[in-house]
Coordinates of C-alpha atoms in Angstrom, one line a residue:
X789 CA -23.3 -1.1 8.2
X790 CA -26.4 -2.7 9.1
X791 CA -26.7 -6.3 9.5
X792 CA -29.9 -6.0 6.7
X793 CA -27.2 -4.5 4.5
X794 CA -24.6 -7.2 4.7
X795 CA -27.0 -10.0 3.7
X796 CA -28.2 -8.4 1.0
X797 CA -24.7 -7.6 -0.3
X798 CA -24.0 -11.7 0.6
X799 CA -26.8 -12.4 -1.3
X800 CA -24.6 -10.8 -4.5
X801 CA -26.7 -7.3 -4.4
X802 CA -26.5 -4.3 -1.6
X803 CA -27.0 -1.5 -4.6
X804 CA -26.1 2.2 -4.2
X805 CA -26.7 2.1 -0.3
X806 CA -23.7 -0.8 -0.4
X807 CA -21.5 1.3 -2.4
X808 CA -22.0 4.7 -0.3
X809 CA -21.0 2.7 2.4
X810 CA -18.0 1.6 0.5
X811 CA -17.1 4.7 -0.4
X812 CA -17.1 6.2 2.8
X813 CA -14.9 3.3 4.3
X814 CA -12.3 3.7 1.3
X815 CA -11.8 7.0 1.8
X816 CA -11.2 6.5 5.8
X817 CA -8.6 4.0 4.6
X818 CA -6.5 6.1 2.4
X819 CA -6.7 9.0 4.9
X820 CA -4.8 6.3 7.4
X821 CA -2.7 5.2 4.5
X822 CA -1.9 9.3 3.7
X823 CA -1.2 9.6 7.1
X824 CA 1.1 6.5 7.6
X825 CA 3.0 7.5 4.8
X826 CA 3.7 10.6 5.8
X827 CA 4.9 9.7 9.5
X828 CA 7.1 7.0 8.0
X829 CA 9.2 9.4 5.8
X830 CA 9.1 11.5 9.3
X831 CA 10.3 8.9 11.4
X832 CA 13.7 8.6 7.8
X833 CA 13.7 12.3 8.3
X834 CA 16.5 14.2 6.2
X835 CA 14.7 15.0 2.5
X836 CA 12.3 12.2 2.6
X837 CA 11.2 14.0 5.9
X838 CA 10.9 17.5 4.5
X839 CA 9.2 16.3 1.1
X840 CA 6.4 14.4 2.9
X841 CA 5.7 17.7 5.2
X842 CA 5.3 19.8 2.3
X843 CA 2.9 17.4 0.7
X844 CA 1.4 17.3 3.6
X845 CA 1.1 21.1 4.0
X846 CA -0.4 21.5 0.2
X847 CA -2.8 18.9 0.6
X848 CA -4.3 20.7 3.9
X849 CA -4.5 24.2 2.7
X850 CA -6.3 22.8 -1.0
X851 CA -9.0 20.8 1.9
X852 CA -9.8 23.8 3.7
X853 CA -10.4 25.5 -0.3
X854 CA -12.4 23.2 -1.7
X855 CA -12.7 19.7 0.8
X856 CA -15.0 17.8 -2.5
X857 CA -12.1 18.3 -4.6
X858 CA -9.4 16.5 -1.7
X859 CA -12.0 14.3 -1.2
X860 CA -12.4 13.2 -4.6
X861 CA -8.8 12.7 -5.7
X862 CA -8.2 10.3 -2.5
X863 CA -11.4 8.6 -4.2
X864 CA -9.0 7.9 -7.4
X865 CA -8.7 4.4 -7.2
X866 CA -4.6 5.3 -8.2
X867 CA -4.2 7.4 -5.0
X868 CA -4.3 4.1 -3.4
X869 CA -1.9 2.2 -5.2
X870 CA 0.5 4.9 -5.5
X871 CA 0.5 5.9 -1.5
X872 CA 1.1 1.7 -1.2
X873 CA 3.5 2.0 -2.9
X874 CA 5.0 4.6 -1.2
X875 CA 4.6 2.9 2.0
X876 CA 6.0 -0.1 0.9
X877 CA 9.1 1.7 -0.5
X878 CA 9.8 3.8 2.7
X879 CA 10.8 0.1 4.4
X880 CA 13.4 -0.4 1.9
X881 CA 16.9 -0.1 3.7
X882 CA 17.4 2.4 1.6
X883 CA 14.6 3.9 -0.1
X884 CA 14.5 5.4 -3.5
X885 CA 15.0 9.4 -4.0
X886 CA 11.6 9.0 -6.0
X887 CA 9.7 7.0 -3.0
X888 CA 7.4 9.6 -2.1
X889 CA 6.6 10.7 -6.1
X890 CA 3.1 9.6 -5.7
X891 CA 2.4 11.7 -2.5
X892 CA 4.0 15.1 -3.6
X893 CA 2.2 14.4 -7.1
X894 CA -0.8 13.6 -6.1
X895 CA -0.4 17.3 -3.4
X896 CA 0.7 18.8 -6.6
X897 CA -2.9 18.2 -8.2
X898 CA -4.9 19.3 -5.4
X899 CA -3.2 22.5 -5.9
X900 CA -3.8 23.2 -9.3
X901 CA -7.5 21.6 -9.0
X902 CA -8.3 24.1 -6.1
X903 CA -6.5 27.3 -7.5
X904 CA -4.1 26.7 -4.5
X905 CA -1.4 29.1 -4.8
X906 CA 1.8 27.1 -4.1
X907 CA 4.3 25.3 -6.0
X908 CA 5.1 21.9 -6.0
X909 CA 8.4 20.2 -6.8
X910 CA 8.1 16.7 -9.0
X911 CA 10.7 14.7 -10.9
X912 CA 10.1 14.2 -14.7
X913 CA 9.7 10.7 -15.7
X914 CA 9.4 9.7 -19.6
X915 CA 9.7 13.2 -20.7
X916 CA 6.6 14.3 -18.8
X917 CA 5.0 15.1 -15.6
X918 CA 1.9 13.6 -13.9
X919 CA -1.0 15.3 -12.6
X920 CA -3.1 12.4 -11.0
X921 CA -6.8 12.3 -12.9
X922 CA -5.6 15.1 -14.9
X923 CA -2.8 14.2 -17.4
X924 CA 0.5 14.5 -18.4
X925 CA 2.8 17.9 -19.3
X926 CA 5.1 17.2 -21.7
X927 CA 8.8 18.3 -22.1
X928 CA 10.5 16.2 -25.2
X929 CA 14.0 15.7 -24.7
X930 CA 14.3 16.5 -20.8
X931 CA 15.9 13.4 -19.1
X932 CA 14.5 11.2 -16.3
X933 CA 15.0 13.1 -13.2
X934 CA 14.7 16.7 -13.8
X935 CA 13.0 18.9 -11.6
X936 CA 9.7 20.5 -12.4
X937 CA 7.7 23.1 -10.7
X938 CA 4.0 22.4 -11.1
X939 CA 2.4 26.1 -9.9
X940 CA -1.9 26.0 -8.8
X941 CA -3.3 29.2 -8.5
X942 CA -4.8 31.1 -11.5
X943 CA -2.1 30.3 -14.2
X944 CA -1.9 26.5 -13.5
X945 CA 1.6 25.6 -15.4
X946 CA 4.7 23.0 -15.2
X947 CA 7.9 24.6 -15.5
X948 CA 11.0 22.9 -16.4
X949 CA 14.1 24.3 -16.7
X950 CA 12.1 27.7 -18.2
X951 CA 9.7 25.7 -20.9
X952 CA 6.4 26.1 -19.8
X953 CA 3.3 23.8 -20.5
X954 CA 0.3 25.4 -19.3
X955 CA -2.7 23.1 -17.8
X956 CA -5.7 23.2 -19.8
X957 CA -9.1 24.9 -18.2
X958 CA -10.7 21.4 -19.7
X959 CA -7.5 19.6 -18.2
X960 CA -9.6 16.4 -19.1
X961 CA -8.9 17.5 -23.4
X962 CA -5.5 16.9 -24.7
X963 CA -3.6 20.1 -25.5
X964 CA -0.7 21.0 -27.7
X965 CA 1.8 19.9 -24.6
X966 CA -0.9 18.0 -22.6
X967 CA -1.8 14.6 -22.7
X968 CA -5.2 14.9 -20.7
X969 CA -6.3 11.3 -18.6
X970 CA -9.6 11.6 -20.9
X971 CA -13.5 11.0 -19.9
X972 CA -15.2 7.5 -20.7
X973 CA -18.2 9.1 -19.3
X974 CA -20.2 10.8 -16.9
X975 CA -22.1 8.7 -14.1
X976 CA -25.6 9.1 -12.9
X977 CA -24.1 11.3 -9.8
X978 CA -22.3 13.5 -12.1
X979 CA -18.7 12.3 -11.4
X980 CA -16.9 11.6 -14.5
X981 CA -15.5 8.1 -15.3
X982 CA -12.3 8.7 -15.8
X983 CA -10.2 6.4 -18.9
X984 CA -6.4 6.5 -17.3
X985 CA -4.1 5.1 -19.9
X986 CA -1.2 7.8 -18.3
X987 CA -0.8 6.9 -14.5
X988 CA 1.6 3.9 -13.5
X989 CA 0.0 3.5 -10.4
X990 CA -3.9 3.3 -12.0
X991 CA -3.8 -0.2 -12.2
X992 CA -0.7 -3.0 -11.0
X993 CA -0.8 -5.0 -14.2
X994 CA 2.3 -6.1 -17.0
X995 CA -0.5 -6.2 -19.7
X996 CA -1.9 -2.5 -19.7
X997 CA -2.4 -1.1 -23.0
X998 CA 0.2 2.0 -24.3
X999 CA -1.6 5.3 -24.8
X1000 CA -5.1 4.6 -26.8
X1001 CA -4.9 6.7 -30.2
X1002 CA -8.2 9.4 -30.5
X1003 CA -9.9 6.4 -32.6
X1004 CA -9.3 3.8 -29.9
X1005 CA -10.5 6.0 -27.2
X1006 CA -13.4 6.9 -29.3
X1007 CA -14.5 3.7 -29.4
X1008 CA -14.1 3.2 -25.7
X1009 CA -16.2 6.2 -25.2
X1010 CA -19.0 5.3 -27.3
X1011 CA -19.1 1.5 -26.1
X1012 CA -18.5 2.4 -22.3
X1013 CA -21.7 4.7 -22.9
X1014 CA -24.0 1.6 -24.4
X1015 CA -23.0 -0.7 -21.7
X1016 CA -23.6 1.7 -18.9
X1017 CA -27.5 2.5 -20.8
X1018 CA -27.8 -1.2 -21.2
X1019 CA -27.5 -1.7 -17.4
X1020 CA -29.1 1.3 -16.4
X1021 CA -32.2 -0.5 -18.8
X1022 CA -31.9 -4.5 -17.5
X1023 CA -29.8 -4.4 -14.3
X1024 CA -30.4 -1.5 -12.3
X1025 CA -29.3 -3.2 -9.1
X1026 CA -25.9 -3.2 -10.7
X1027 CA -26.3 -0.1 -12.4
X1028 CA -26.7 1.8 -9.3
X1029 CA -23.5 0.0 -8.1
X1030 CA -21.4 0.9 -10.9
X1031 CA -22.7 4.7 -11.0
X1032 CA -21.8 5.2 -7.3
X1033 CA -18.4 3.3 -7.1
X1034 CA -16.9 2.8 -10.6
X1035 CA -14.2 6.1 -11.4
X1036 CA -11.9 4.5 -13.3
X1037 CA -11.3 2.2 -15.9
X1038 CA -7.4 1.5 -17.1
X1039 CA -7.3 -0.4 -20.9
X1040 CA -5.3 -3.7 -21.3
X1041 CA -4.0 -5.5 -24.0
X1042 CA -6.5 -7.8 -25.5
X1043 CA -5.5 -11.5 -24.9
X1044 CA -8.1 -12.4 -27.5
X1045 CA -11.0 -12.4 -28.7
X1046 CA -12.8 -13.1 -25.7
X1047 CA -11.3 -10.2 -23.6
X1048 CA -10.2 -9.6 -20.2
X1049 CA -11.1 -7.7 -17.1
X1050 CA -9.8 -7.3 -13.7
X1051 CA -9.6 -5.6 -10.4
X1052 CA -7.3 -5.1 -7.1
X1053 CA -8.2 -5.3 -3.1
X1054 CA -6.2 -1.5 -3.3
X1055 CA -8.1 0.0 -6.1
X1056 CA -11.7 0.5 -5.3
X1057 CA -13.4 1.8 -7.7
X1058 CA -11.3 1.1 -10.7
X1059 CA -11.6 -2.1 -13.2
X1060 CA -8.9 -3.0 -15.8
X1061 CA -10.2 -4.4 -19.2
X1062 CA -9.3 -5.0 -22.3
X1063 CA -10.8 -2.8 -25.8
X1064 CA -14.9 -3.7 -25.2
X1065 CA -16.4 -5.5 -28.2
X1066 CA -20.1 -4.3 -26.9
X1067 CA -22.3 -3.2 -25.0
X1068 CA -23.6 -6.3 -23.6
X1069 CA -19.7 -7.2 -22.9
X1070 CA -19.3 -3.9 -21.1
X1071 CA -22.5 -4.6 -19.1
X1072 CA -21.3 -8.3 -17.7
X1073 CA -17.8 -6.9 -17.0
X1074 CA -18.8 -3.9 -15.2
X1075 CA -21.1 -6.4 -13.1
X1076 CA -18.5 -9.4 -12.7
X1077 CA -15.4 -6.9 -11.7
X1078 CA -18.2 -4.8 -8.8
X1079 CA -19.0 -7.8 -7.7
X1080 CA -14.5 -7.9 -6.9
X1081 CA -15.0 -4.4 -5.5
X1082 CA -17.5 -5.1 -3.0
X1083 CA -16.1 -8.1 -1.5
X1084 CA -12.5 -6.5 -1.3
X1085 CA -14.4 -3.2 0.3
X1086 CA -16.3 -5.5 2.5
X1087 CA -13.2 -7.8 3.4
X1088 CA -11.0 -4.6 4.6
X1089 CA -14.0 -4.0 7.3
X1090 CA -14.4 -7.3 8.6
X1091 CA -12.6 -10.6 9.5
X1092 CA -13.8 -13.5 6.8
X1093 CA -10.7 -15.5 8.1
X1094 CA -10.0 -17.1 12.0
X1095 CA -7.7 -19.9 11.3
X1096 CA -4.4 -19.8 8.5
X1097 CA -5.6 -21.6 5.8
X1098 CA -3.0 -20.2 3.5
X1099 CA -1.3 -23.8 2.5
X1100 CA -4.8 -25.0 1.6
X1101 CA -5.8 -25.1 -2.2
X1102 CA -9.2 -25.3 -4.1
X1103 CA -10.9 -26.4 -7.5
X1104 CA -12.3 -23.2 -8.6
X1105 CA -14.4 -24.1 -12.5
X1106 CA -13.6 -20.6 -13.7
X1107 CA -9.8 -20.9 -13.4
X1108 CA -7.1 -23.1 -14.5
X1109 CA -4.8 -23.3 -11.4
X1110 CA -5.7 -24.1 -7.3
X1111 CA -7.0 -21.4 -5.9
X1112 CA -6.2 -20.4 -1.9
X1113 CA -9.6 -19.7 0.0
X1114 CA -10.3 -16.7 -0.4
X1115 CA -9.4 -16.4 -3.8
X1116 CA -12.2 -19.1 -4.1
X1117 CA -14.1 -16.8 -1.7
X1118 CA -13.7 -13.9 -4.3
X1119 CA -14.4 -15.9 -7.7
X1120 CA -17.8 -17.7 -6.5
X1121 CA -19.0 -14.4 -5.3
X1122 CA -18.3 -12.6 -8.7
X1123 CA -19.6 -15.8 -10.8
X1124 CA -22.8 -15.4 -8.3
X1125 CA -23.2 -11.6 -10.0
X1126 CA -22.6 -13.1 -13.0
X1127 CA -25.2 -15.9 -12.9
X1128 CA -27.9 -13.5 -11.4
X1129 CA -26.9 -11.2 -14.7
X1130 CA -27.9 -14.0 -17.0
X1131 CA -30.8 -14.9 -15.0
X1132 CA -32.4 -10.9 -15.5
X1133 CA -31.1 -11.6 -19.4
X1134 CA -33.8 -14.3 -19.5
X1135 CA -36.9 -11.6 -18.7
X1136 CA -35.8 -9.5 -21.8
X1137 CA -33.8 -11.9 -24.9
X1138 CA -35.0 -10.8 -27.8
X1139 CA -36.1 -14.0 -29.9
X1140 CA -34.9 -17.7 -29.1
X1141 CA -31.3 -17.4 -30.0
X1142 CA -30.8 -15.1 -27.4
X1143 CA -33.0 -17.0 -24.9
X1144 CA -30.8 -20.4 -25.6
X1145 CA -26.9 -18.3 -25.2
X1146 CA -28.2 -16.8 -21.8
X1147 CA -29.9 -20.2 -20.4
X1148 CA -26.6 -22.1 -21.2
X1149 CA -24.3 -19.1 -19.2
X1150 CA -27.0 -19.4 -16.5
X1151 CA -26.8 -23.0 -15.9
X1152 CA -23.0 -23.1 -16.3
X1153 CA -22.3 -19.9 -14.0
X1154 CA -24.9 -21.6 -11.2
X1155 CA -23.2 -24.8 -11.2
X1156 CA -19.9 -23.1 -11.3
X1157 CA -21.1 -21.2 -8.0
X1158 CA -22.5 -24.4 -6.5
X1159 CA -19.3 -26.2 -6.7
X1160 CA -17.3 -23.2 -4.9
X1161 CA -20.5 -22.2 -2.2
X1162 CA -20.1 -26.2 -1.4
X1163 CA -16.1 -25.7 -0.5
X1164 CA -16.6 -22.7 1.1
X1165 CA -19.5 -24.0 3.1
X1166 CA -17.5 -27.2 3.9
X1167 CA -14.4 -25.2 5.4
X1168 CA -13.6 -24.6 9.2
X1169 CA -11.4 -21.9 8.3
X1170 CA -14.1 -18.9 8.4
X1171 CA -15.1 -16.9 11.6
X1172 CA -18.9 -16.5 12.4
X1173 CA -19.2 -13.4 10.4
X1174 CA -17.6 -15.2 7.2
X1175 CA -20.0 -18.5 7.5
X1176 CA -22.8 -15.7 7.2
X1177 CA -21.4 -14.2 4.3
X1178 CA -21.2 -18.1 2.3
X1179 CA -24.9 -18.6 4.1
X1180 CA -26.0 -15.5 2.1
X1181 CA -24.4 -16.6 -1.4
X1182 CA -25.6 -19.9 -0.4
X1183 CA -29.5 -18.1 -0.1
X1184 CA -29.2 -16.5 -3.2
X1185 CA -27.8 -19.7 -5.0
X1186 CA -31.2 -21.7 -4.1
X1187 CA -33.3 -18.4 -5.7
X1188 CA -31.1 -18.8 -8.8
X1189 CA -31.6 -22.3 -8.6
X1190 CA -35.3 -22.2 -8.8
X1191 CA -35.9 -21.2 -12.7
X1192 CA -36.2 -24.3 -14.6
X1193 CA -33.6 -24.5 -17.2
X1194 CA -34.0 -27.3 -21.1
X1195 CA -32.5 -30.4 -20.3
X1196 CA -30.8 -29.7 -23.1
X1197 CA -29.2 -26.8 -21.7
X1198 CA -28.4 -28.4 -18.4
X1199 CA -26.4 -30.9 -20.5
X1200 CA -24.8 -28.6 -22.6
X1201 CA -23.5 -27.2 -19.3
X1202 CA -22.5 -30.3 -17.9
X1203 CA -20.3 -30.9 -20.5
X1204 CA -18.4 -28.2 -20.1
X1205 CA -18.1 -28.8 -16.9
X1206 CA -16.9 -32.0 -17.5
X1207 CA -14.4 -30.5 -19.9
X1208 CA -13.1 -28.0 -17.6
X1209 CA -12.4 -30.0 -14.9
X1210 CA -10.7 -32.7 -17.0
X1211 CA -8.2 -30.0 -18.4
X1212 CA -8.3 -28.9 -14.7
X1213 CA -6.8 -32.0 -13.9
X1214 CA -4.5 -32.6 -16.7
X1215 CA -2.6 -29.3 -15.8
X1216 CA -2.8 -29.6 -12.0
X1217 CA -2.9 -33.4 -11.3
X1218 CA -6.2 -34.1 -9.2
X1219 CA -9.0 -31.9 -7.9
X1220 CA -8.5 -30.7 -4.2
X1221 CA -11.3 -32.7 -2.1
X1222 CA -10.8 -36.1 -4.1
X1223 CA -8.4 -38.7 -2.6
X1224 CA -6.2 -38.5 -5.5
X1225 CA -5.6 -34.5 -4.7
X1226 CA -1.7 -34.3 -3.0
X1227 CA -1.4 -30.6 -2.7

């Protein structure tokens, strides 16, 4: 990475040249995480030993057939999470018979994606069998546990105890047996955006949403595709982004009206969000949660961080609780995407209402981001490569700043403000900084 191409992804922006990069990086990572996982369950030998070999086996024999398809299912923001997990699970004392599901599944599907001939041994879990990005084979009435054979080669096909379900040509179409992990859309570089309401390890969240009926994911569909023209239109900086890194999105429950999104540090590449109302909500979500993506991407290449600043806690105007520094870190630099997406709104509101509800989210998101760029600036806790990170959000903050805003507005966003940090207080006591702050 050049050092051109960290300030301009500082700055809140870096494009598709940022997200390459990302890319690239991501998919080193979960090579080293495949690989650590692998000599763990060596080092436990007996079956955990064996199984991990044999993944290990199926998933180099499908890279020398087809090395983009490999590729691409390491990409799968799940393969991340789930070889974590694995990792994590392997430490146990005693680790689960199941530890290592996520491996030998995910060598299962680059079998049958490459026309691999070899068969791949996976327990059933809620009457069905996972294909990672593919879908789920379905055997009603088998208990938790059973074997299965998933067989690549020509006939693709999971066997349990002699009921076959064969896997679809079109694996991404539910079948009469198959529930396929379906197609939000296709991105500008061809690779399909993949809608995972199947795989436990797409996204670590308590609120994700049960299987989304044809109508629901309909609607998904045909809203995912408006938001992603609508950027494509009036935010190509963060277009490009989303094109080249977004692959998956996972539904959650809605928590109201206003909706949710999401991301994790282990999931690049995937966002978590609740049913989309619009297009223009799909648009700022896509941007707020890349914004999340880059910084964690970014954070697992470089050292933000020299001194333990764990204990320490900060008022961040977007949240209700104290926040440790670099979760501060992460929320002022999504609200800094988020106020730059408000700012481009300006160029194109159609009529004055418009024009008014995207100067007041401009003037609130910009002091927002003020008031964490001042904390961050203020600490002692980043190394030299972190205080030019918070130099660069601190750049693009006085560019924001410059666009004269109503007085009206800019009271309108004091006030809430005002209001936020009084409930702020309220719930937490004081705000961090102020001498009546004791945490």
């Amino acid at each position: 990475m050049t050092g051109a191409l960290f300030d301009r992804i500082a700055a809140g922006g870096g494009g598709a040249e940022a997200v390459a990069v990302f890319a690239g990086s991501e998919h080193s990572r979960r090579l080293v995480l495949l690989r650590a996982v692998v000599a763990r369950a060596e080092e436990r030998g007996g079956a955990l030993g064996a199984e991990a070999r044999r993944a290990w086996s199926v998933l180099s024999a499908a890279r020398h057939v087809s090395p983009r398809v490999v590729r691409e299912l390491l990409r799968i923001p799940a393969t991340g999470l789930g070889l974590l997990h694995s990792l994590r699970a392997l430490d146990e004392p005693r680790p689960a018979p199941a530890s290592l599901t996520p491996l030998t599944a995910l060598s299962a599907a680059a079998a049958v994606r490459t026309g691999l001939t070899r068969t791949v041994l996976l327990p059933v879990r809620g009457e069905g069998v996972l294909l990672p990005s593919m879908g789920l084979a379905r055997f009603r009435g088998v208990r938790d546990g059973e074997s299965a054979l998933v067989h690549g080669g020509p006939d693709a096909a999971v066997e349990v105890d002699g009921r076959r379900v064969s896997v679809p040509a079109r694996y991404w179409e539910d079948g009469e047996e198959w529930l396929a992990v379906r197609r939000a859309a296709v991105m500008g570089d061809g690779e399909p955006l993949l809608l995972d309401d199947l795989d436990p390890y797409a996204f670590p969240s308590t609120q994700r949403a049960p299987r989304l009926t044809h109508r629901q994911y309909e609607h998904w569909r045909t809203t995912i595709g408006q938001g992603l023209r609508l950027l494509g239109s009036e935010h190509p900086q963060p277009a490009a982004e989303v094109e080249g890194g977004l692959r998956t999105l996972v539904p959650l429950r809605s928590p109201g009206p206003a909706g949710a999104s999401c991301s994790s540090a282990e999931a690049f590449g995937c966002l978590a969000l609740s049913s989309p109302s619009s297009a223009a909500s799909v648009a700022l979500a896509f941007t707020h949660e890349t914004q999340h993506n880059k910084l964690s991407a970014l954070l697992h290449l470089f050292d933000f961080f020299q001194a333990d600043d764990s204990a320490a806690r900060y008022y961040a105007p977007w949240r209700g609780d104290p926040r440790p520094l670099a979760g501060l870190l992460q929320g002022t630099y999504a609200f800094l995407g988020v106020a730059q997406y408000w700012n481009r709104c300006l160029r194109s509101a159609n009529g004055p209402d418009e024009a008014h509800a995207a100067e007041l989210e401009l003037a609130r998101w910009r002091q927002a981001v003020r008031t964490g760029v001042g904390q961050l600036t203020d600490s002692h806790a980043f190394t030299g490569t972190g205080r030019r990170f918070v130099a660069g959000m601190r750049a693009a903050l006085r560019e924001l700043s410059v666009r004269r805003l109503p007085l009206t507005v800019l009271a309108q966003a004091d006030d809430l403000a005002v209001e936020h940090r009084r409930r702020w207080v309220e719930a937490n006591g004081a705000v961090p900084g102020t001498p009546e702050w004791a945490g």
